[in-house]
mmCIF file of C-alpha atoms in Angstrom:
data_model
loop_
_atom_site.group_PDB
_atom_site.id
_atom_site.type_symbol
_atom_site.label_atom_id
_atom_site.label_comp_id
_atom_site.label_asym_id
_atom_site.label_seq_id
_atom_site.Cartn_x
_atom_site.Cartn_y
_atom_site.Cartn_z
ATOM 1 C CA UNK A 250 39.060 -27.397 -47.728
ATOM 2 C CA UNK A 251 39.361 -30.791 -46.024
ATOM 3 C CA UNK A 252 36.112 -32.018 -44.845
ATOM 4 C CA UNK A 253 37.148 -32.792 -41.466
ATOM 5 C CA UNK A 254 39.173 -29.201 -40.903
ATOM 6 C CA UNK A 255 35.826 -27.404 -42.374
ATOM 7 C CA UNK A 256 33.830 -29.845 -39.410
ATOM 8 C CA UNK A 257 36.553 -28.676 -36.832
ATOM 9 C CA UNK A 258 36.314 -25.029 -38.005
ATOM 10 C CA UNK A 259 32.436 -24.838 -37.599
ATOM 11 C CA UNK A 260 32.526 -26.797 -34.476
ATOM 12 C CA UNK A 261 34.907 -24.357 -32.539
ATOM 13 C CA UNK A 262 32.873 -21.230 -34.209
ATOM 14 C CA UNK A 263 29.353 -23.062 -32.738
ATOM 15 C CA UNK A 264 30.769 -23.259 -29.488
ATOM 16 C CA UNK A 265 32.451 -20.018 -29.456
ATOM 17 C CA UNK A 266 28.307 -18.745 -30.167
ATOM 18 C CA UNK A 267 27.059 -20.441 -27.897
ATOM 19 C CA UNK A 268 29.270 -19.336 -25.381
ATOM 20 C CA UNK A 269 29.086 -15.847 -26.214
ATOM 21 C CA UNK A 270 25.039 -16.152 -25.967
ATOM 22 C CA UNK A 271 25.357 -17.900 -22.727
ATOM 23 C CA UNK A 272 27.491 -14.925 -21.352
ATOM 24 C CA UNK A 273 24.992 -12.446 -22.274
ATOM 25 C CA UNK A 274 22.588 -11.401 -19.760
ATOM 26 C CA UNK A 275 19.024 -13.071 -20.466
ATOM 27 C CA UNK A 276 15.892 -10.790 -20.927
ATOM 28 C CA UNK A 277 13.524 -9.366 -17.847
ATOM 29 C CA UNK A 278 12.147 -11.534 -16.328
ATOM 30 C CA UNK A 279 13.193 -14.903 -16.738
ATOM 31 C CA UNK A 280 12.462 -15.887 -12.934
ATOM 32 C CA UNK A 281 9.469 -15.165 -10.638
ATOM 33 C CA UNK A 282 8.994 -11.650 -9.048
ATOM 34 C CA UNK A 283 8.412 -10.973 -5.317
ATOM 35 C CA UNK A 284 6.395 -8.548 -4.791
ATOM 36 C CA UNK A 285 6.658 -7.103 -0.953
ATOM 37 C CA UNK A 286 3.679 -5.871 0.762
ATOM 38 C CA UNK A 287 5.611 -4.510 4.406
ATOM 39 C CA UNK A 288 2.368 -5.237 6.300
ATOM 40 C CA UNK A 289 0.829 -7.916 8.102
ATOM 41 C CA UNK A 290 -2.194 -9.782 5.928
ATOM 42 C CA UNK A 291 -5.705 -8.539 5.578
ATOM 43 C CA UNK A 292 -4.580 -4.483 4.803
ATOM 44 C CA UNK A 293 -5.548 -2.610 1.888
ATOM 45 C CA UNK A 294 -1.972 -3.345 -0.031
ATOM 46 C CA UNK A 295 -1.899 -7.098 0.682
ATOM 47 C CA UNK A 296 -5.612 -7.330 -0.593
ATOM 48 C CA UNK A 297 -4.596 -5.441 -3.670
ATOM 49 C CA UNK A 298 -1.095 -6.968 -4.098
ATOM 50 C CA UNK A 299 -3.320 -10.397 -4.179
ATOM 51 C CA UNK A 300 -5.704 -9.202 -6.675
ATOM 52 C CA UNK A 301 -3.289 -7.442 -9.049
ATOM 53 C CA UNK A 302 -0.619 -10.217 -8.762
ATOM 54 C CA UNK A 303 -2.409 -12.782 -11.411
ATOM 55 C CA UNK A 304 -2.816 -10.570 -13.817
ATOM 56 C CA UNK A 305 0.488 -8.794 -13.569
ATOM 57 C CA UNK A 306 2.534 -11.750 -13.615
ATOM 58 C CA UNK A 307 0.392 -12.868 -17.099
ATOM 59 C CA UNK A 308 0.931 -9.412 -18.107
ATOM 60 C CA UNK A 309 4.621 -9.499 -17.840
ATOM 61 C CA UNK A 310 5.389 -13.063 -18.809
ATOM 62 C CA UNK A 311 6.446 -14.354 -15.413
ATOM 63 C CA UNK A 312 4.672 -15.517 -12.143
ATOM 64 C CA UNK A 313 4.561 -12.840 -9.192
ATOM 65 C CA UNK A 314 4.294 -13.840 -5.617
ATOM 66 C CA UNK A 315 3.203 -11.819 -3.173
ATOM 67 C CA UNK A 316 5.323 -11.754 0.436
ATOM 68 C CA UNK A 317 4.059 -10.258 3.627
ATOM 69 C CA UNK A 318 7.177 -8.634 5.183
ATOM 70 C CA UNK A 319 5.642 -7.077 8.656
ATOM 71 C CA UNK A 320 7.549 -5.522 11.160
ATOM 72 C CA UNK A 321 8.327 -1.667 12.662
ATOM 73 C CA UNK A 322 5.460 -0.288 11.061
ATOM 74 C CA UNK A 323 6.397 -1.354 7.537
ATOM 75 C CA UNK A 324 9.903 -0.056 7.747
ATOM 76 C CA UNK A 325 11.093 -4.325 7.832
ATOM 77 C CA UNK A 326 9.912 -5.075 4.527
ATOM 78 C CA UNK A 327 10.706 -1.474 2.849
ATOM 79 C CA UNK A 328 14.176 -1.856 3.815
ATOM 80 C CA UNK A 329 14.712 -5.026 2.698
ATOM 81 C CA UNK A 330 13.757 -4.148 -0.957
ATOM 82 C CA UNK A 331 16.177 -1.022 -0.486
ATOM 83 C CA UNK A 332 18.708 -3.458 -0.367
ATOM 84 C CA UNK A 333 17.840 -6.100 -2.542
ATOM 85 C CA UNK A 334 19.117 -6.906 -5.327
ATOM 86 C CA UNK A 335 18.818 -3.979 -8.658
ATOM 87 C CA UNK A 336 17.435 -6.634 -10.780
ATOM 88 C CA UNK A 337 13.926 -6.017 -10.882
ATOM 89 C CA UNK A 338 12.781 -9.065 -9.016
ATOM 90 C CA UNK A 339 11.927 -7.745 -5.763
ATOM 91 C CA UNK A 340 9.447 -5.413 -5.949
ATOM 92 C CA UNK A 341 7.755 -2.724 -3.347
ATOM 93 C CA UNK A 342 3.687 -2.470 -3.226
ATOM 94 C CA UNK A 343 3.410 -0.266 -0.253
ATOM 95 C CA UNK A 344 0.791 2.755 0.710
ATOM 96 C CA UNK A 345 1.326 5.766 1.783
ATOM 97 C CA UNK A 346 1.428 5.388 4.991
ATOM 98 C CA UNK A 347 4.529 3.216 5.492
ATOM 99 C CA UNK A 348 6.376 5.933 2.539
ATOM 100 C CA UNK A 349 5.346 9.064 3.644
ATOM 101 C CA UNK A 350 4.428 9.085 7.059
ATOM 102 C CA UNK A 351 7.218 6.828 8.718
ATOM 103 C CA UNK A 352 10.190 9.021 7.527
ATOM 104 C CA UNK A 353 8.168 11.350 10.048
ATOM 105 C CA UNK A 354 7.190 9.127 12.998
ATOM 106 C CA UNK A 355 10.561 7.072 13.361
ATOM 107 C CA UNK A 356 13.952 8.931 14.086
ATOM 108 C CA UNK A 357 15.988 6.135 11.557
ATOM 109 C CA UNK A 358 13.339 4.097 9.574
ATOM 110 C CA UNK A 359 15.938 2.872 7.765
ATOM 111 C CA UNK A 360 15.280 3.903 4.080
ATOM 112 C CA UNK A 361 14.953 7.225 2.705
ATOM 113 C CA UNK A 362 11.854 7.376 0.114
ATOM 114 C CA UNK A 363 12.477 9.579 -2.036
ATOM 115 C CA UNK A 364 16.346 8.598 -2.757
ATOM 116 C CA UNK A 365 16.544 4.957 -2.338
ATOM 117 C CA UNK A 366 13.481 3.726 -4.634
ATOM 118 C CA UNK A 367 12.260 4.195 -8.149
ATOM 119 C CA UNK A 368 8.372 4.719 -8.361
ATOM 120 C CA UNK A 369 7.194 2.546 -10.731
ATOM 121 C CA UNK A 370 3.253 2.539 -10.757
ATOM 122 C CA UNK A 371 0.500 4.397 -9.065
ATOM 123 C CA UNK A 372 -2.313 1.956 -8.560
ATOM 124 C CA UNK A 373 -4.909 4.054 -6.456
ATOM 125 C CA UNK A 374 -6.112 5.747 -3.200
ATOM 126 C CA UNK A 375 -9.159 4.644 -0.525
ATOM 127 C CA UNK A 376 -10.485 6.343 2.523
ATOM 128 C CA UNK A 377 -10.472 4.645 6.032
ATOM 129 C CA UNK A 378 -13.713 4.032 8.062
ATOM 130 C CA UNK A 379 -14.556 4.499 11.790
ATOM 131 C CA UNK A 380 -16.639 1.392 12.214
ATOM 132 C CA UNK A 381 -18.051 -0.384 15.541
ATOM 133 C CA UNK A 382 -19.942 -3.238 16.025
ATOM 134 C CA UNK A 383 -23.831 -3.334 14.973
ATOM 135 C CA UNK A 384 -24.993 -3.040 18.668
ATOM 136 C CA UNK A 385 -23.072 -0.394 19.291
ATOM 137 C CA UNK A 386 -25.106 2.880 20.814
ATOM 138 C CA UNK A 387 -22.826 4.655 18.583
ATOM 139 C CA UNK A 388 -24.715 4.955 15.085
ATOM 140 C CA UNK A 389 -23.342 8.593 13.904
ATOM 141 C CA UNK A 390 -20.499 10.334 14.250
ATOM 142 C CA UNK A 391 -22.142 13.096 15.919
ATOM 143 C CA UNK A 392 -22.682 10.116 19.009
ATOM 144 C CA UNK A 393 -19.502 9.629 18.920
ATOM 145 C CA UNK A 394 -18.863 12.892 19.470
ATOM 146 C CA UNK A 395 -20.984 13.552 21.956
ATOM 147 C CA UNK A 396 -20.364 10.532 24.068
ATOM 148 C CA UNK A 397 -16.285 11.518 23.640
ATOM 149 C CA UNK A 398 -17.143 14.692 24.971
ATOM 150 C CA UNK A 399 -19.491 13.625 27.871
ATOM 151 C CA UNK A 400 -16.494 11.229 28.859
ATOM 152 C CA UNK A 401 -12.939 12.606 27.920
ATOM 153 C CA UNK A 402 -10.436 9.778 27.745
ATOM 154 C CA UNK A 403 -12.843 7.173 28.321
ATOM 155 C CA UNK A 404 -13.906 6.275 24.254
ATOM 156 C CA UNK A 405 -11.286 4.674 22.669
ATOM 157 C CA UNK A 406 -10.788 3.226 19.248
ATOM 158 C CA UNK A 407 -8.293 0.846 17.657
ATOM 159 C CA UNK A 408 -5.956 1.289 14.712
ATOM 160 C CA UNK A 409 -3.339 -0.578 12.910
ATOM 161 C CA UNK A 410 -0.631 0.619 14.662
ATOM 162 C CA UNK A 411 1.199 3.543 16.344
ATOM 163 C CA UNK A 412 1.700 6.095 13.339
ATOM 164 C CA UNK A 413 -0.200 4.773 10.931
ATOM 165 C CA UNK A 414 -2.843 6.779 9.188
ATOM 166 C CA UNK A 415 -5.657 4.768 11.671
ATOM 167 C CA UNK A 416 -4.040 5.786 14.237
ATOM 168 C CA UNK A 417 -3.295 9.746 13.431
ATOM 169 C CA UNK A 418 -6.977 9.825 11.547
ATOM 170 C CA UNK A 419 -8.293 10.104 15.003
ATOM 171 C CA UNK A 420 -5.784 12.286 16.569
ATOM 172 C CA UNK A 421 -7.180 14.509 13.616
ATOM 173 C CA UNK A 422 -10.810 13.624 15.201
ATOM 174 C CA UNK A 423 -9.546 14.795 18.318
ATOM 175 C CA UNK A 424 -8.448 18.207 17.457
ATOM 176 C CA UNK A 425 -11.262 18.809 14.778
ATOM 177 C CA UNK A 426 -14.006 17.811 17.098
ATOM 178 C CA UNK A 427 -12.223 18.860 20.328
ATOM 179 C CA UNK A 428 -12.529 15.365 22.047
ATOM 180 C CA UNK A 429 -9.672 12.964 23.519
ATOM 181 C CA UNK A 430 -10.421 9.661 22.314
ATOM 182 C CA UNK A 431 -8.026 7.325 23.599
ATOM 183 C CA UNK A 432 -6.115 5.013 20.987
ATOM 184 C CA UNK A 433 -5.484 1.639 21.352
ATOM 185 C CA UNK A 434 -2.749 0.052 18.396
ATOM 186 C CA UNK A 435 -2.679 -2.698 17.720
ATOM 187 C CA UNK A 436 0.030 -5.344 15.096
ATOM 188 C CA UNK A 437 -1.975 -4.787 11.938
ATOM 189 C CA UNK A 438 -5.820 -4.041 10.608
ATOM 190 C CA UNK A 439 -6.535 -7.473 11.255
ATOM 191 C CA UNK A 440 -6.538 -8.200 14.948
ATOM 192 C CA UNK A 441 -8.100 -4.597 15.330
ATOM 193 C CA UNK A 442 -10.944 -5.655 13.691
ATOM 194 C CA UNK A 443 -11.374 -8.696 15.191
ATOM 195 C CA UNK A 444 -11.520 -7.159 18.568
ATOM 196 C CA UNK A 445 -14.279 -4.701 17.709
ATOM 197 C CA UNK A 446 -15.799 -7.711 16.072
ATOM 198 C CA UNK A 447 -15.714 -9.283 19.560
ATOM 199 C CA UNK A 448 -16.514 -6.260 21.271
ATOM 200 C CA UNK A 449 -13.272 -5.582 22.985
ATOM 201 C CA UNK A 450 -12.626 -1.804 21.035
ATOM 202 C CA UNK A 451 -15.793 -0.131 20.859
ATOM 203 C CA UNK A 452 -14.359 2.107 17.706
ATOM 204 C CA UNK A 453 -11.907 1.039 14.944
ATOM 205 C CA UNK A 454 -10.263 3.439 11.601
ATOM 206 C CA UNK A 455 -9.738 0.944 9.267
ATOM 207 C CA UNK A 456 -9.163 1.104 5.893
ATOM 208 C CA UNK A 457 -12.383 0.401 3.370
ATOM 209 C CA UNK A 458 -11.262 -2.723 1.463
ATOM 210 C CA UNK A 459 -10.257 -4.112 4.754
ATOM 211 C CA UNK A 460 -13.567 -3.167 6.094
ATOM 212 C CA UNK A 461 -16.375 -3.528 3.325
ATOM 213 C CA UNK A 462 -16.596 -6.861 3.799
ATOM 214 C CA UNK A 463 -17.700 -7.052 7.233
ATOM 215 C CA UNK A 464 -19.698 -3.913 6.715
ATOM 216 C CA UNK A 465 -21.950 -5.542 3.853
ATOM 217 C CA UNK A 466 -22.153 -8.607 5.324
ATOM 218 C CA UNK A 467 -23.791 -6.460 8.506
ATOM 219 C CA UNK A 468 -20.677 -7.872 11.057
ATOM 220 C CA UNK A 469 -19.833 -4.166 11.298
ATOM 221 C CA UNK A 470 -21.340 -0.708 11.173
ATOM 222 C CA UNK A 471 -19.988 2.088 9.408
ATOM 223 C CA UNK A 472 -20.202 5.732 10.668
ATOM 224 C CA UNK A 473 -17.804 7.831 8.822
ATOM 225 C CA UNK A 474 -15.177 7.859 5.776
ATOM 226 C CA UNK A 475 -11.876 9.828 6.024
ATOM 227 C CA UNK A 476 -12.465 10.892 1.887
ATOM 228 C CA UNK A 477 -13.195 14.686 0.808
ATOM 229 C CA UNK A 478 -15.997 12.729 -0.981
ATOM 230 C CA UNK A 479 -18.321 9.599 0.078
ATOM 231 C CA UNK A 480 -16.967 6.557 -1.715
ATOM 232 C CA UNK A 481 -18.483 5.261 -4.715
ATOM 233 C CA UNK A 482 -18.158 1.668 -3.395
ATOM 234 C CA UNK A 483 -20.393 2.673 -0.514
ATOM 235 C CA UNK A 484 -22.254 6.244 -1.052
ATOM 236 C CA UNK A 485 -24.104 5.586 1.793
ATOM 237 C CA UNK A 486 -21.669 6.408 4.065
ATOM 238 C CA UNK A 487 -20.879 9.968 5.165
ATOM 239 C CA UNK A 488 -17.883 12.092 5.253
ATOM 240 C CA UNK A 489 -16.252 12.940 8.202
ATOM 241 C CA UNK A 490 -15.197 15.971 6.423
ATOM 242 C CA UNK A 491 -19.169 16.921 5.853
ATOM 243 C CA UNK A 492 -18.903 17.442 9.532
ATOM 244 C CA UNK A 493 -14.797 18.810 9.940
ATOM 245 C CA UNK A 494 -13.717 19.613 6.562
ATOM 246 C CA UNK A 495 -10.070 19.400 7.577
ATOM 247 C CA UNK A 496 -10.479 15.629 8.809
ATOM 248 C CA UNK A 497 -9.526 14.230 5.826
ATOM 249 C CA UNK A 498 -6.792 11.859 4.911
ATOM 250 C CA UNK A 499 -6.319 8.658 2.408
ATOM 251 C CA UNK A 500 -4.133 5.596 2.169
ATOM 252 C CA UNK A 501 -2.890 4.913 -1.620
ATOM 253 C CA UNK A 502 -1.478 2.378 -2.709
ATOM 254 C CA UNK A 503 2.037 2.550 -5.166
ATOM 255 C CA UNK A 504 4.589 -0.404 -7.124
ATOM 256 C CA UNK A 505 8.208 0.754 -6.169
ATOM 257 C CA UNK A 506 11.693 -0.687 -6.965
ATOM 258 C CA UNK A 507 15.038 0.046 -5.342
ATOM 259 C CA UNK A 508 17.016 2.820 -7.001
ATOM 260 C CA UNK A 509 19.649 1.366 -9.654
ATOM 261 C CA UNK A 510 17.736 -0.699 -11.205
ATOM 262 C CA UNK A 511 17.392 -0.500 -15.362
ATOM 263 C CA UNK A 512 15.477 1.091 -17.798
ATOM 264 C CA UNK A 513 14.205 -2.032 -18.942
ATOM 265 C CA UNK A 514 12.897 -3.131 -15.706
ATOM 266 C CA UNK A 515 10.566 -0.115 -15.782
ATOM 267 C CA UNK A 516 9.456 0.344 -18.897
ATOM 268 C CA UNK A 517 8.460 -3.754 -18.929
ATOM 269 C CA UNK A 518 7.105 -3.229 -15.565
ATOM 270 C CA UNK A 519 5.050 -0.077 -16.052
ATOM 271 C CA UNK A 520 3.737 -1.527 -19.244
ATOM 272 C CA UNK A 521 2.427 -4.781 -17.880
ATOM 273 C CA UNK A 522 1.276 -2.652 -14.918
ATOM 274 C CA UNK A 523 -1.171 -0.623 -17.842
ATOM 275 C CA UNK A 524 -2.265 -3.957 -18.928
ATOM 276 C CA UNK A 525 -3.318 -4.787 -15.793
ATOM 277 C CA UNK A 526 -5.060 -1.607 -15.191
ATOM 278 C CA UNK A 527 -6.979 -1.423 -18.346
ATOM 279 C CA UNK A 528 -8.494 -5.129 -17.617
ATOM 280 C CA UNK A 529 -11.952 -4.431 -16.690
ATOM 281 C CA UNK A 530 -12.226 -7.548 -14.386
ATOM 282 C CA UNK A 531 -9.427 -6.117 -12.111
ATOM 283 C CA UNK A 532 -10.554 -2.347 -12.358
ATOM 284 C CA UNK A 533 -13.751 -4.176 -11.016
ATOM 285 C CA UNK A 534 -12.238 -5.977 -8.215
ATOM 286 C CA UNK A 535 -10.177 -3.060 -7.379
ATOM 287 C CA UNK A 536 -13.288 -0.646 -7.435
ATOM 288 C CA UNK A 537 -15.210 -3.036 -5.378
ATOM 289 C CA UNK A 538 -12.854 -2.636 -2.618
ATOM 290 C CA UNK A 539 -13.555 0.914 -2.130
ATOM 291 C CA UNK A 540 -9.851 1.961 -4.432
ATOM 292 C CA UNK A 541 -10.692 5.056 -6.304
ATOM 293 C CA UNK A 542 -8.104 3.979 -9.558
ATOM 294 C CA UNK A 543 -7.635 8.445 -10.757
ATOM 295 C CA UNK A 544 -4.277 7.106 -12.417
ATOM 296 C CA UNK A 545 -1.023 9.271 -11.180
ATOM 297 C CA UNK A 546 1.802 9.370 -13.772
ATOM 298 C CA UNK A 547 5.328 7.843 -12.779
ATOM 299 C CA UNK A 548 6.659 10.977 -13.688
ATOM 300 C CA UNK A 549 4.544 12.752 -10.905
ATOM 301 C CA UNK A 550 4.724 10.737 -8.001
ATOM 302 C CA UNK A 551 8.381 12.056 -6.785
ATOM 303 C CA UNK A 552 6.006 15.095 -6.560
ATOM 304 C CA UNK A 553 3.160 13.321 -4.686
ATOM 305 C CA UNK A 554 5.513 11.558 -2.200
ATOM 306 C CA UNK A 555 7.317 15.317 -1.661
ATOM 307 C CA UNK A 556 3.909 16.946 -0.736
ATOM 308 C CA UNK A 557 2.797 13.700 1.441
ATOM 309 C CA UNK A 558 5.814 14.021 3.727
ATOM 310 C CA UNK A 559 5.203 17.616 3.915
ATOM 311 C CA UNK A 560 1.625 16.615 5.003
ATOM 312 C CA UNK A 561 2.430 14.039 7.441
ATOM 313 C CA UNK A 562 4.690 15.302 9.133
ATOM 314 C CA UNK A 563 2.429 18.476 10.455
ATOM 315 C CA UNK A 564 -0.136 15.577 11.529
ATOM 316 C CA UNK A 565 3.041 13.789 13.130
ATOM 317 C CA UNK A 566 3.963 15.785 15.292
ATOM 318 C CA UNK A 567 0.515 17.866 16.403
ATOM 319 C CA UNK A 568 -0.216 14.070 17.602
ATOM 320 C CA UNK A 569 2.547 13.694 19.370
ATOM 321 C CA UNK A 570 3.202 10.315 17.915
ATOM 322 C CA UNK A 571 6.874 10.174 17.322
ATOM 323 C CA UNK A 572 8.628 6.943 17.966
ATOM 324 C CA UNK A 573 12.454 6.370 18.504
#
């Protein structure tokens, strides 16, 4: 063969590879991930989005940011990762709360749970916390309780927003104990806090890795946790259930994606997720926040979701809490 035909030849088959290769699609991921907590800083997702985040995004071979997308309770940022793009780069950390409770308390929330995402990791559940400030008269919950009653209407407490589990964790106070509490919401756990920090709320539910900070640095008392059990992160605190076994309620936190995207994108995602989860320096981290890490399979949280709603809804509308 002439030498300069056989040059042409391999030339044009070269290219020809090369553009085939280029046409292919490339493997997941081969650009950063967002991963969307739908509240405002400072809650129990964003602080676990932020400590999970490093070690996912060595775990999957890409870097993952974390974006605070606030707004309508959480329903802003889960509906913008229902419609994102299927490709497996924006991503849903979101608790309970926002998934389970919202399809309850808003008439259009704008996403339906169960059919318009893909759960992709259970991470792991944490009570909330009545707290007040450490000159507070109120150093049980049985003061609380008595001072609510002496008063009806008067006590009042502050949550993280109309619907949220702060918020219906003491309309559950209300009808366990038999008291009327008056709630206060407010845009997030954050500037609840602060104002029982400043002595503006005398009460606050928040949850414990938003709280345990401030309560072991003595900035805020704890009374009560919403748990079955007391918390291995703080055993020192009681139950409210020790008191009303039916008070009981917990936020968990969950990885979701928006239905349609591919098997790849799960299986890589769920298997950098059990990377992360069996490094002991996160399980640490996480566990010092008050997150109780009992592992849920992907497979069963569908299930878990389906008896949530169930759950919330009861709570829902007993409060009275339904928003347009």
């Amino acid at each position: 063969m002439n030498k300069h035909l056989y040059q042409y030849i391999l030339g044009a088959v070269l290219s020809l590879l090369t553009l085939q290769l280029a046409a292919q699609p490339q493997s997941y991921p081969n650009k950063p991930i967002s991963l969307v907590v739908p509240q405002t800083a400072g809650g129990t997702n964003d602080i676990v989005a932020r400590l999970i985040a490093p070690a996912f995004g060595e775990a999957i071979g890409t870097s993952v940011v974390v974006e605070n997308k606030p707004g309508a309770g959480g329903n802003i940022g889960t509906q913008g990762v229902a419609r994102s793009a299927k490709d497996g780069y924006t991503l849903l950390l979101t608790i309970n709360s926002a998934q389970a409770i919202n399809p309850a308390l808003y008439k259009n929330p704008g996403f339906d749970p169960i059919n318009d995402f893909v759960p992709l990791y259970y991470i792991g559940a944490t009570p909330y916390v009545l707290v007040t400030p450490p000159g507070s008269p109120y150093k049980t919950l049985a003061d609380v309780i008595t001072a609510a009653k002496k008063k009806p209407g008067e006590l009042s407490y502050a949550s993280a927003g109309n619907g949220t589990i702060s918020h219906l964790l003491g309309a559950m106070l209300n009808t366990s104990a038999g008291i009327e509490m008056q709630h206060i919401p407010y845009k997030g756990v954050a500037p609840a806090i602060n104002d029982v920090l400043g002595g503006q709320v005398p009460l606050a539910f928040a949850s414990l890795p938003s709280a345990l900070n401030y309560i072991k640095a003595g900035k805020l008392q704890a009374i009560a946790i919403s748990s079955a059990k007391r918390s291995s992160a703080a055993p020192e605190i009681p139950t409210i259930a020790e008191t009303y076994p039916d008070c009981v309620g917990e936020v968990w936190v969950a990885i979701f994606a928006p239905i349609g995207v591919n098997a790849e994108v799960v299986k890589k995602t769920q298997a950098a997720m059990d990377k992360v989860m069996a490094r002991p320096d996160v399980r640490e981290k996480l566990i010092a926040q008050g997150l109780d890490l009992n592992p849920v399979p992907p497979a069963k949280l569908p299930a878990l979701l389906k008896d949530e709603l169930a759950k919330w809804v009861k709570i829902v509308k007993a409060s009275g809490a339904q928003l347009d």
